Short mmCIF file of C-alpha atoms in Angstrom, two decimals:
data_model
loop_
_atom_site.label_atom_id
_atom_site.label_comp_id
_atom_site.label_asym_id
_atom_site.label_seq_id
_atom_site.Cartn_x
_atom_site.Cartn_y
_atom_site.Cartn_z
CA MET A 1 -68.08 -121.16 58.19
CA SER A 2 -66.50 -121.59 54.78
CA SER A 3 -62.97 -121.52 53.42
CA ALA A 4 -61.93 -118.59 51.29
CA ALA A 5 -60.14 -118.34 47.98
CA GLY A 6 -59.60 -121.91 46.88
CA GLY A 7 -60.41 -124.21 49.76
CA ILE A 8 -58.65 -126.04 52.58
CA GLY A 9 -55.59 -128.23 52.47
CA VAL A 10 -56.28 -131.75 53.76
CA GLY A 11 -53.13 -133.48 52.67
CA SER A 12 -52.19 -134.77 56.09
CA ALA A 13 -53.63 -135.09 59.54
CA GLY A 14 -53.36 -131.98 61.65
CA LEU A 15 -54.64 -128.44 61.78
CA TYR A 16 -55.84 -126.34 58.87
CA ALA A 17 -56.85 -122.74 58.67
CA VAL A 18 -60.53 -121.99 58.04
CA VAL A 19 -60.69 -118.45 56.65
CA THR A 20 -63.89 -116.36 56.81
CA ASN A 21 -65.03 -112.85 56.19
CA PRO A 22 -65.36 -111.03 59.53
CA ALA A 23 -68.78 -109.85 60.56
CA GLN A 24 -67.39 -106.29 60.58
CA MET A 25 -64.58 -104.87 58.58
CA GLY A 26 -61.72 -103.37 60.56
CA ALA A 27 -61.44 -99.63 61.08
CA LYS A 28 -60.08 -97.77 58.07
CA PRO A 29 -59.81 -94.15 56.74
CA GLU A 30 -62.82 -92.73 54.85
CA GLU A 31 -60.92 -92.54 51.58
CA ALA A 32 -60.00 -96.23 51.63
CA ASP A 33 -63.19 -97.09 49.79
CA GLU A 34 -62.21 -94.82 46.90
CA LEU A 35 -59.50 -97.34 45.95
CA LYS A 36 -57.21 -94.69 44.62
CA HIS A 37 -54.41 -97.34 44.41
CA HIS A 38 -56.37 -99.29 41.70
CA LEU A 39 -55.80 -98.54 38.07
CA LYS A 40 -58.89 -98.47 35.86
CA HIS A 41 -60.16 -101.62 34.16
CA GLY A 42 -58.12 -103.88 36.47
CA LYS A 43 -54.79 -103.01 34.86
CA GLY A 44 -52.81 -102.88 38.03
CA PHE A 45 -52.00 -100.70 41.01
CA VAL A 46 -50.24 -97.44 41.92
CA ASN A 47 -48.93 -95.63 45.00
CA PRO A 48 -51.55 -92.83 45.39
CA TRP A 49 -49.42 -90.41 47.38
CA ASP A 50 -47.18 -87.41 46.69
CA SER A 51 -44.54 -89.22 48.72
CA PHE A 52 -43.92 -91.66 45.87
CA ARG A 53 -41.94 -90.92 42.70
CA ASP A 54 -41.95 -93.46 39.92
CA PHE A 55 -38.96 -94.10 37.63
CA ASN A 56 -39.04 -94.79 33.95
CA PRO A 57 -37.17 -98.12 33.77
CA TRP A 58 -34.94 -96.86 30.92
CA LYS A 59 -34.02 -93.75 32.90
CA LEU A 60 -33.40 -95.80 36.00
CA GLY A 61 -31.20 -98.25 34.05
CA PHE A 62 -29.22 -95.43 32.43
CA GLY A 63 -28.73 -93.81 35.89
CA MET A 64 -27.38 -96.98 37.43
CA ALA A 65 -25.16 -97.67 34.40
CA TRP A 66 -23.76 -94.12 34.52
CA ARG A 67 -22.91 -94.57 38.25
CA ARG A 68 -20.83 -97.62 37.38
CA LEU A 69 -19.13 -96.09 34.37
CA SER A 70 -18.32 -92.89 36.26
CA GLY A 71 -16.95 -94.73 39.32
CA GLN A 72 -19.70 -93.54 41.63
CA SER A 73 -21.04 -96.97 42.49
CA HIS A 74 -20.09 -98.54 45.79
CA PHE A 75 -19.69 -102.32 45.92
CA PRO A 76 -20.29 -103.46 49.57
CA ASP A 77 -17.60 -105.73 51.07
CA THR A 78 -19.23 -109.01 52.16
CA THR A 79 -16.03 -110.57 53.48
CA PRO A 80 -16.84 -112.44 56.70
CA PRO A 81 -17.54 -111.74 59.48
CA THR A 82 -20.74 -109.84 58.71
CA VAL A 83 -24.01 -110.67 60.46
CA PRO A 84 -23.70 -113.32 63.19
CA ILE A 85 -25.70 -116.49 62.54
CA ARG A 86 -27.18 -118.70 65.20
CA PRO A 87 -28.93 -122.06 64.97
CA PRO A 88 -32.54 -121.13 65.74
CA SER A 89 -34.57 -122.72 68.49
CA PHE A 90 -38.32 -123.05 68.31
CA LEU A 91 -40.78 -123.77 71.03
CA PRO A 92 -41.42 -127.53 71.62
CA SER A 93 -45.17 -127.06 71.63
CA ARG A 94 -47.92 -124.53 71.00
CA GLN A 95 -48.18 -123.82 74.66
CA THR A 96 -46.77 -120.33 75.33
CA SER A 97 -47.89 -117.08 77.00
CA LYS A 98 -45.44 -114.83 75.16
CA LEU A 99 -45.06 -113.43 71.67
CA ARG A 100 -41.86 -114.78 70.10
CA ALA A 101 -40.16 -113.68 66.89
CA THR A 102 -37.20 -115.37 65.13
CA TRP A 103 -35.31 -113.62 62.31
CA LEU A 104 -34.44 -116.13 59.51
CA GLY A 105 -32.66 -113.55 57.32
CA HIS A 106 -33.69 -110.64 55.06
CA ALA A 107 -37.52 -110.08 55.47
CA CYS A 108 -38.27 -113.56 56.81
CA TYR A 109 -39.61 -113.88 60.36
CA TYR A 110 -41.10 -116.87 62.09
CA VAL A 111 -43.53 -115.66 64.77
CA GLU A 112 -44.97 -117.79 67.55
CA PHE A 113 -48.13 -116.24 69.05
CA PRO A 114 -49.50 -116.87 72.50
CA GLY A 115 -52.27 -119.44 72.22
CA GLY A 116 -50.48 -121.39 69.49
CA LEU A 117 -50.62 -119.72 66.08
CA ARG A 118 -47.43 -119.97 64.04
CA VAL A 119 -46.88 -117.53 61.13
CA LEU A 120 -44.06 -117.31 58.60
CA PHE A 121 -43.51 -113.93 56.89
CA ASP A 122 -41.89 -113.53 53.39
CA PRO A 123 -39.88 -116.79 53.42
CA VAL A 124 -37.03 -117.15 50.93
CA PHE A 125 -34.64 -119.95 51.77
CA GLU A 126 -32.88 -120.15 48.40
CA ASP A 127 -29.32 -119.02 47.66
CA CYS A 128 -30.17 -116.59 44.88
CA CYS A 129 -33.08 -114.11 44.88
CA ALA A 130 -33.60 -114.02 41.10
CA PRO A 131 -35.33 -116.13 38.43
CA ILE A 132 -31.88 -117.29 37.24
CA ASN A 133 -28.74 -117.99 39.25
CA LEU A 134 -26.77 -114.74 39.33
CA LYS A 135 -23.51 -114.56 41.24
CA ASN A 136 -24.14 -110.95 42.34
CA LEU A 137 -27.48 -111.89 43.93
CA LYS A 138 -26.29 -114.88 45.99
CA ARG A 139 -26.52 -114.80 49.78
CA TYR A 140 -23.51 -113.66 51.71
CA THR A 141 -25.13 -115.10 54.88
CA PRO A 142 -26.79 -118.51 54.67
CA PRO A 143 -30.20 -119.25 56.17
CA PRO A 144 -29.89 -120.37 59.78
CA CYS A 145 -32.11 -123.41 59.16
CA GLU A 146 -34.08 -125.03 56.35
CA VAL A 147 -37.83 -125.01 55.64
CA GLU A 148 -37.93 -128.60 56.76
CA ASP A 149 -36.68 -127.57 60.24
CA LEU A 150 -39.74 -125.43 60.99
CA PRO A 151 -41.92 -127.45 63.34
CA ILE A 152 -45.29 -125.78 62.68
CA VAL A 153 -46.44 -123.33 60.06
CA ASP A 154 -50.13 -122.44 60.06
CA ALA A 155 -50.01 -119.33 57.84
CA VAL A 156 -47.57 -117.77 55.42
CA VAL A 157 -47.86 -114.04 54.78
CA ILE A 158 -46.42 -112.60 51.59
CA SER A 159 -45.84 -108.80 51.16
CA HIS A 160 -45.39 -108.78 47.38
CA ASN A 161 -44.03 -110.76 44.52
CA HIS A 162 -40.36 -109.64 44.20
CA TYR A 163 -37.98 -112.57 44.19
CA ASP A 164 -36.41 -111.66 47.56
CA HIS A 165 -39.88 -111.93 49.14
CA LEU A 166 -41.70 -114.60 47.14
CA SER A 167 -39.73 -117.67 46.08
CA HIS A 168 -41.29 -120.48 44.07
CA PRO A 169 -38.88 -123.20 45.43
CA THR A 170 -39.49 -122.07 48.98
CA VAL A 171 -43.25 -122.06 48.59
CA MET A 172 -43.09 -125.59 47.11
CA ARG A 173 -40.98 -126.80 50.08
CA ILE A 174 -43.37 -125.27 52.60
CA HIS A 175 -46.41 -126.73 50.83
CA LYS A 176 -44.76 -130.21 50.87
CA LYS A 177 -43.66 -130.04 54.50
CA HIS A 178 -46.84 -128.34 55.79
CA PRO A 179 -49.58 -129.22 53.29
CA ASN A 180 -52.31 -127.64 55.41
CA VAL A 181 -50.66 -124.21 55.60
CA HIS A 182 -52.67 -121.25 54.36
CA PHE A 183 -51.04 -118.52 52.30
CA PHE A 184 -52.05 -114.83 52.40
CA ALA A 185 -50.94 -112.45 49.67
CA PRO A 186 -52.01 -109.06 48.20
CA LEU A 187 -54.50 -108.78 45.29
CA GLY A 188 -53.50 -110.26 42.00
CA ASN A 189 -51.26 -113.03 43.41
CA ARG A 190 -53.77 -115.80 43.83
CA GLN A 191 -53.36 -117.16 40.31
CA TRP A 192 -49.57 -117.53 40.81
CA PHE A 193 -50.25 -119.83 43.78
CA LEU A 194 -52.88 -121.82 41.94
CA ASP A 195 -50.50 -122.31 39.03
CA CYS A 196 -48.05 -123.73 41.60
CA GLY A 197 -50.66 -126.20 42.81
CA VAL A 198 -51.34 -124.31 46.04
CA LYS A 199 -55.06 -124.02 46.69
CA ASN A 200 -54.93 -122.67 50.26
CA ILE A 201 -54.56 -119.04 49.22
CA THR A 202 -56.46 -115.96 50.24
CA GLU A 203 -55.64 -112.63 48.53
CA LEU A 204 -56.60 -109.32 50.12
CA ASP A 205 -56.76 -105.65 49.20
CA TRP A 206 -55.49 -102.90 51.48
CA TRP A 207 -57.57 -102.55 54.66
CA GLU A 208 -59.29 -105.91 54.13
CA THR A 209 -59.18 -108.48 56.96
CA ARG A 210 -60.08 -112.13 57.42
CA ASP A 211 -60.88 -114.12 60.53
CA VAL A 212 -58.95 -117.40 60.82
CA LYS A 213 -59.63 -120.46 62.98
CA LEU A 214 -57.51 -123.54 63.10
CA GLU A 215 -59.53 -126.72 63.02
CA MET A 216 -58.62 -130.39 63.18
CA PHE A 217 -58.53 -132.64 60.20
CA ALA A 218 -58.41 -136.34 61.04
CA GLY A 219 -57.12 -138.14 57.97
CA LYS A 220 -54.03 -139.84 56.65
CA GLY A 221 -50.66 -138.95 58.03
CA GLU A 222 -47.75 -138.12 55.72
CA GLU A 223 -46.70 -141.75 55.63
CA GLY A 224 -50.24 -142.91 54.93
CA SER A 225 -50.93 -144.21 58.48
CA GLN A 226 -54.47 -143.68 59.79
CA VAL A 227 -54.73 -141.18 62.63
CA SER A 228 -56.93 -142.40 65.44
CA VAL A 229 -59.86 -140.42 66.92
CA ALA A 230 -58.21 -140.71 70.33
CA GLU A 231 -55.03 -138.96 68.97
CA VAL A 232 -57.20 -136.16 67.56
CA ASP A 233 -59.20 -135.72 70.76
CA ASP A 234 -55.96 -135.60 72.78
CA LEU A 235 -54.57 -132.81 70.57
CA LYS A 236 -57.82 -130.90 70.70
CA SER A 237 -57.99 -131.10 74.50
CA ASN A 238 -54.44 -129.86 74.94
CA LEU A 239 -54.68 -127.19 72.27
CA GLY A 240 -57.97 -125.30 72.66
CA ALA A 241 -59.23 -122.89 70.06
CA ILE A 242 -56.67 -120.97 67.94
CA THR A 243 -58.06 -117.92 66.19
CA ALA A 244 -56.56 -114.91 64.47
CA THR A 245 -57.41 -111.83 62.44
CA ILE A 246 -55.13 -111.23 59.46
CA GLY A 247 -55.32 -108.01 57.45
CA ALA A 248 -53.59 -106.41 54.48
CA LEU A 249 -52.53 -102.76 54.90
CA PRO A 250 -50.95 -100.12 52.60
CA CYS A 251 -47.25 -99.59 52.09
CA GLN A 252 -45.24 -97.65 49.46
CA HIS A 253 -43.63 -100.02 46.97
CA VAL A 254 -44.00 -101.69 43.56
CA SER A 255 -44.24 -105.28 42.23
CA ALA A 256 -42.93 -107.31 39.31
CA ARG A 257 -41.74 -110.79 38.44
CA THR A 258 -40.65 -109.97 34.85
CA PRO A 259 -39.80 -106.80 32.88
CA PHE A 260 -43.33 -106.78 31.55
CA ASP A 261 -45.62 -107.05 34.58
CA LYS A 262 -44.68 -103.99 36.73
CA CYS A 263 -47.40 -103.22 39.34
CA ARG A 264 -49.86 -105.73 37.88
CA THR A 265 -50.21 -107.24 41.38
CA LEU A 266 -50.52 -105.42 44.67
CA TRP A 267 -48.00 -104.92 47.49
CA ALA A 268 -48.97 -104.67 51.14
CA SER A 269 -47.98 -104.48 54.76
CA TRP A 270 -49.84 -106.74 57.13
CA SER A 271 -51.31 -107.06 60.60
CA VAL A 272 -51.76 -110.37 62.43
CA GLU A 273 -53.58 -110.54 65.73
CA SER A 274 -53.82 -113.75 67.78
CA GLY A 275 -53.63 -114.82 71.41
CA GLY A 276 -54.09 -111.20 72.60
CA LYS A 277 -50.99 -109.98 70.71
CA LYS A 278 -50.85 -107.90 67.49
CA VAL A 279 -47.92 -107.85 65.05
CA TYR A 280 -47.34 -105.31 62.24
CA PHE A 281 -45.29 -106.58 59.27
CA ALA A 282 -44.24 -103.66 57.14
CA GLY A 283 -43.09 -105.78 54.25
CA ASP A 284 -41.00 -103.81 51.76
CA THR A 285 -41.67 -100.07 51.74
CA GLY A 286 -40.47 -96.57 51.22
CA TYR A 287 -41.55 -93.56 53.29
CA ARG A 288 -40.71 -90.53 51.18
CA SER A 289 -38.99 -89.66 47.91
CA VAL A 290 -35.66 -87.85 48.09
CA PRO A 291 -34.11 -85.88 45.15
CA HIS A 292 -30.60 -86.34 43.86
CA LEU A 293 -28.45 -84.63 46.50
CA PRO A 294 -24.70 -84.24 47.03
CA PRO A 295 -23.10 -87.19 48.87
CA GLY A 296 -23.37 -86.89 52.68
CA THR A 297 -26.42 -84.59 52.58
CA ASP A 298 -28.89 -85.18 55.41
CA ASP A 299 -32.25 -85.24 53.62
CA TYR A 300 -33.96 -84.96 57.01
CA SER A 301 -32.40 -81.56 57.61
CA PRO A 302 -34.74 -78.48 57.76
CA ALA A 303 -33.94 -77.70 54.12
CA TYR A 304 -35.85 -80.85 53.10
CA ALA A 305 -38.60 -80.79 55.67
CA HIS A 306 -41.06 -79.94 52.87
CA LEU A 307 -40.64 -83.36 51.22
CA PRO A 308 -43.91 -85.29 51.74
CA HIS A 309 -43.96 -88.54 53.59
CA CYS A 310 -46.39 -91.47 53.09
CA PRO A 311 -49.57 -90.82 55.12
CA ALA A 312 -50.58 -94.44 55.16
CA PHE A 313 -48.48 -95.35 58.21
CA ALA A 314 -50.11 -92.79 60.47
CA GLN A 315 -53.47 -94.04 59.18
CA ILE A 316 -52.49 -97.60 60.09
CA GLY A 317 -51.48 -96.46 63.56
CA LEU A 318 -54.68 -94.55 64.07
CA HIS A 319 -57.10 -97.20 62.78
CA ARG A 320 -55.32 -100.51 63.50
CA GLY A 321 -52.67 -99.70 66.15
CA PRO A 322 -51.19 -99.95 68.61
CA PHE A 323 -49.10 -103.05 67.80
CA ASP A 324 -47.16 -105.11 70.27
CA LEU A 325 -44.39 -105.69 67.71
CA GLY A 326 -43.44 -104.13 64.41
CA LEU A 327 -41.21 -105.98 61.87
CA ILE A 328 -39.84 -103.04 59.91
CA PRO A 329 -37.29 -102.88 57.03
CA ILE A 330 -34.05 -100.92 57.72
CA GLY A 331 -31.85 -101.74 54.68
CA ALA A 332 -31.37 -101.53 50.87
CA TYR A 333 -31.54 -97.70 50.67
CA GLU A 334 -28.45 -96.41 48.71
CA PRO A 335 -28.27 -94.54 46.41
CA ARG A 336 -30.98 -92.67 48.26
CA TRP A 337 -32.35 -90.68 45.27
CA ILE A 338 -33.11 -93.95 43.51
CA MET A 339 -34.16 -96.21 46.40
CA SER A 340 -36.04 -93.78 48.71
CA PRO A 341 -39.49 -94.14 47.03
CA MET A 342 -39.41 -97.91 47.53
CA HIS A 343 -37.06 -98.66 50.44
CA ALA A 344 -36.83 -97.10 53.90
CA ASN A 345 -33.54 -95.99 55.35
CA PRO A 346 -33.18 -96.21 59.22
CA LYS A 347 -34.54 -92.66 59.76
CA ASP A 348 -37.56 -93.59 57.69
CA SER A 349 -37.87 -96.81 59.59
CA VAL A 350 -38.01 -95.09 62.94
CA ASN A 351 -40.74 -92.78 61.60
CA ILE A 352 -42.72 -95.77 60.36
CA PHE A 353 -42.29 -97.26 63.84
CA VAL A 354 -43.66 -94.13 65.46
CA ASP A 355 -46.46 -93.55 62.90
CA THR A 356 -47.83 -97.12 63.12
CA LYS A 357 -47.81 -97.01 66.94
CA CYS A 358 -45.64 -100.11 67.49
CA ARG A 359 -44.62 -100.60 71.10
CA LYS A 360 -41.50 -102.55 70.11
CA ALA A 361 -39.85 -103.30 66.74
CA LEU A 362 -37.27 -105.50 65.10
CA GLY A 363 -35.33 -104.65 61.96
CA MET A 364 -35.32 -106.62 58.73
CA HIS A 365 -34.58 -106.36 55.02
CA TRP A 366 -30.81 -106.39 55.46
CA GLY A 367 -27.94 -108.69 56.11
CA THR A 368 -28.66 -111.38 53.47
CA TRP A 369 -28.22 -110.24 49.85
CA VAL A 370 -26.38 -107.22 48.38
CA LEU A 371 -29.28 -105.37 46.79
CA THR A 372 -27.96 -101.83 47.05
CA GLU A 373 -24.79 -99.84 47.76
CA GLU A 374 -24.66 -99.12 51.53
CA PRO A 375 -22.09 -101.08 53.54
CA VAL A 376 -23.62 -104.37 54.67
CA MET A 377 -23.28 -103.60 58.40
CA GLU A 378 -24.40 -99.95 58.21
CA PRO A 379 -28.18 -100.38 58.71
CA PRO A 380 -28.07 -101.29 62.39
CA ARG A 381 -25.55 -98.58 63.15
CA LYS A 382 -27.68 -95.97 61.37
CA LEU A 383 -30.74 -97.32 63.16
CA LYS A 384 -29.15 -96.62 66.58
CA GLU A 385 -28.31 -93.11 65.46
CA ALA A 386 -31.87 -92.46 64.21
CA LEU A 387 -33.42 -93.76 67.45
CA LYS A 388 -31.11 -91.52 69.50
CA GLU A 389 -31.96 -88.54 67.31
CA LYS A 390 -35.69 -89.26 67.94
CA GLY A 391 -35.17 -89.78 71.68
CA LEU A 392 -36.12 -93.45 71.44
CA ASP A 393 -32.79 -95.06 72.17
CA GLU A 394 -34.00 -97.09 75.15
CA LYS A 395 -32.61 -100.62 74.94
CA GLY A 396 -34.89 -103.05 73.16
CA VAL A 397 -37.41 -100.51 71.81
CA PHE A 398 -36.34 -101.01 68.19
CA ASP A 399 -33.63 -103.58 67.90
CA VAL A 400 -31.88 -105.91 65.49
CA LEU A 401 -31.25 -109.63 65.89
CA ASP A 402 -28.61 -112.05 64.81
CA ILE A 403 -29.81 -114.26 62.00
CA GLY A 404 -31.52 -117.19 63.76
CA GLU A 405 -31.99 -115.26 67.03
CA SER A 406 -35.31 -115.13 68.81
CA ARG A 407 -36.81 -112.39 70.99
CA GLU A 408 -39.77 -112.70 73.34
CA PHE A 409 -42.24 -109.95 74.15
CA GLY A 410 -44.76 -109.71 77.03
CA GLY A 411 -46.32 -112.54 78.85
CA ASP A 412 -48.53 -113.26 81.76
#
């Protein structure tokens, strides 16, 4: 058994993730091997579906500027109260029989798996989701806790490199607090982590998976104290084997950290299976591309039924589903004609939920930063309407949480 993509963190005593190639690749569609999402000569990536429409950045910038100059832009009111915030509670040990998810704001979830694995998805704990401090991109809801409050983090899963999903200060704080943590990211992002001094990094292409096993490292503690063999044996006997399968899956989005590196790195949704439970993390994604329509137009009406939707989600459901829990974006969707290729609105979100065969779901990608023009509390209301329209309005099927709230699923 060998570690993948840069080695194993051994900065302190405890558990570290050993990452291996599985004996068999997970199920996938036949066309996956064609790598249609790869540009030639390693120049980047594309969305290979008719459901995606790309924007020339100049045209997009002009369109947004014209909206402001013509008075069409809507500036959401963030005056409190908005999203309720609770101090989160985490399990006191790895011993649990249930799947447990805690929303930490925007696209960040902390998931506690039965059997002991602890995974953090798209963590950003900073005030501003931009390379410089911009007033318009500051949080209107604070994080419910700090990185340093997270008791255990075995793996961090990153969907793509936009600043509201990948934060250098947050990664550095996680690496300092949990030096043995292993990061997973889509293709092209490994060098960014290495440049940050993070060696525990595995990058994956769509449909690739890795097997993960947590093993004990008996070395120096954070304060330099020697950890005894007896302490290690005690932890091992109480813990048992913790294993997981982590895989990158398609989604419809783009990537960039600067104006000059658009789509040079890949974006992905993810699956994590451990302790008999399977979680789908949709990351940041669109579902279909909607034309410029008059305000108030329902683009899901029969007149627009011809608009193609992304086929990847049904493929995910067919080949990797069902999932016990889906973490699915519901916000940042207005103006629809601009945002729909990249961001799901609640009707899209419900379709993603159905296509991927998630048994239950929780919403994300809302309630933290003003990224788009819809009212800040609209996404959960629209989600309820979309579920009712789809006949899925049973309580708890696809829900939203307060920031800091946890929800448990299943059990013995």
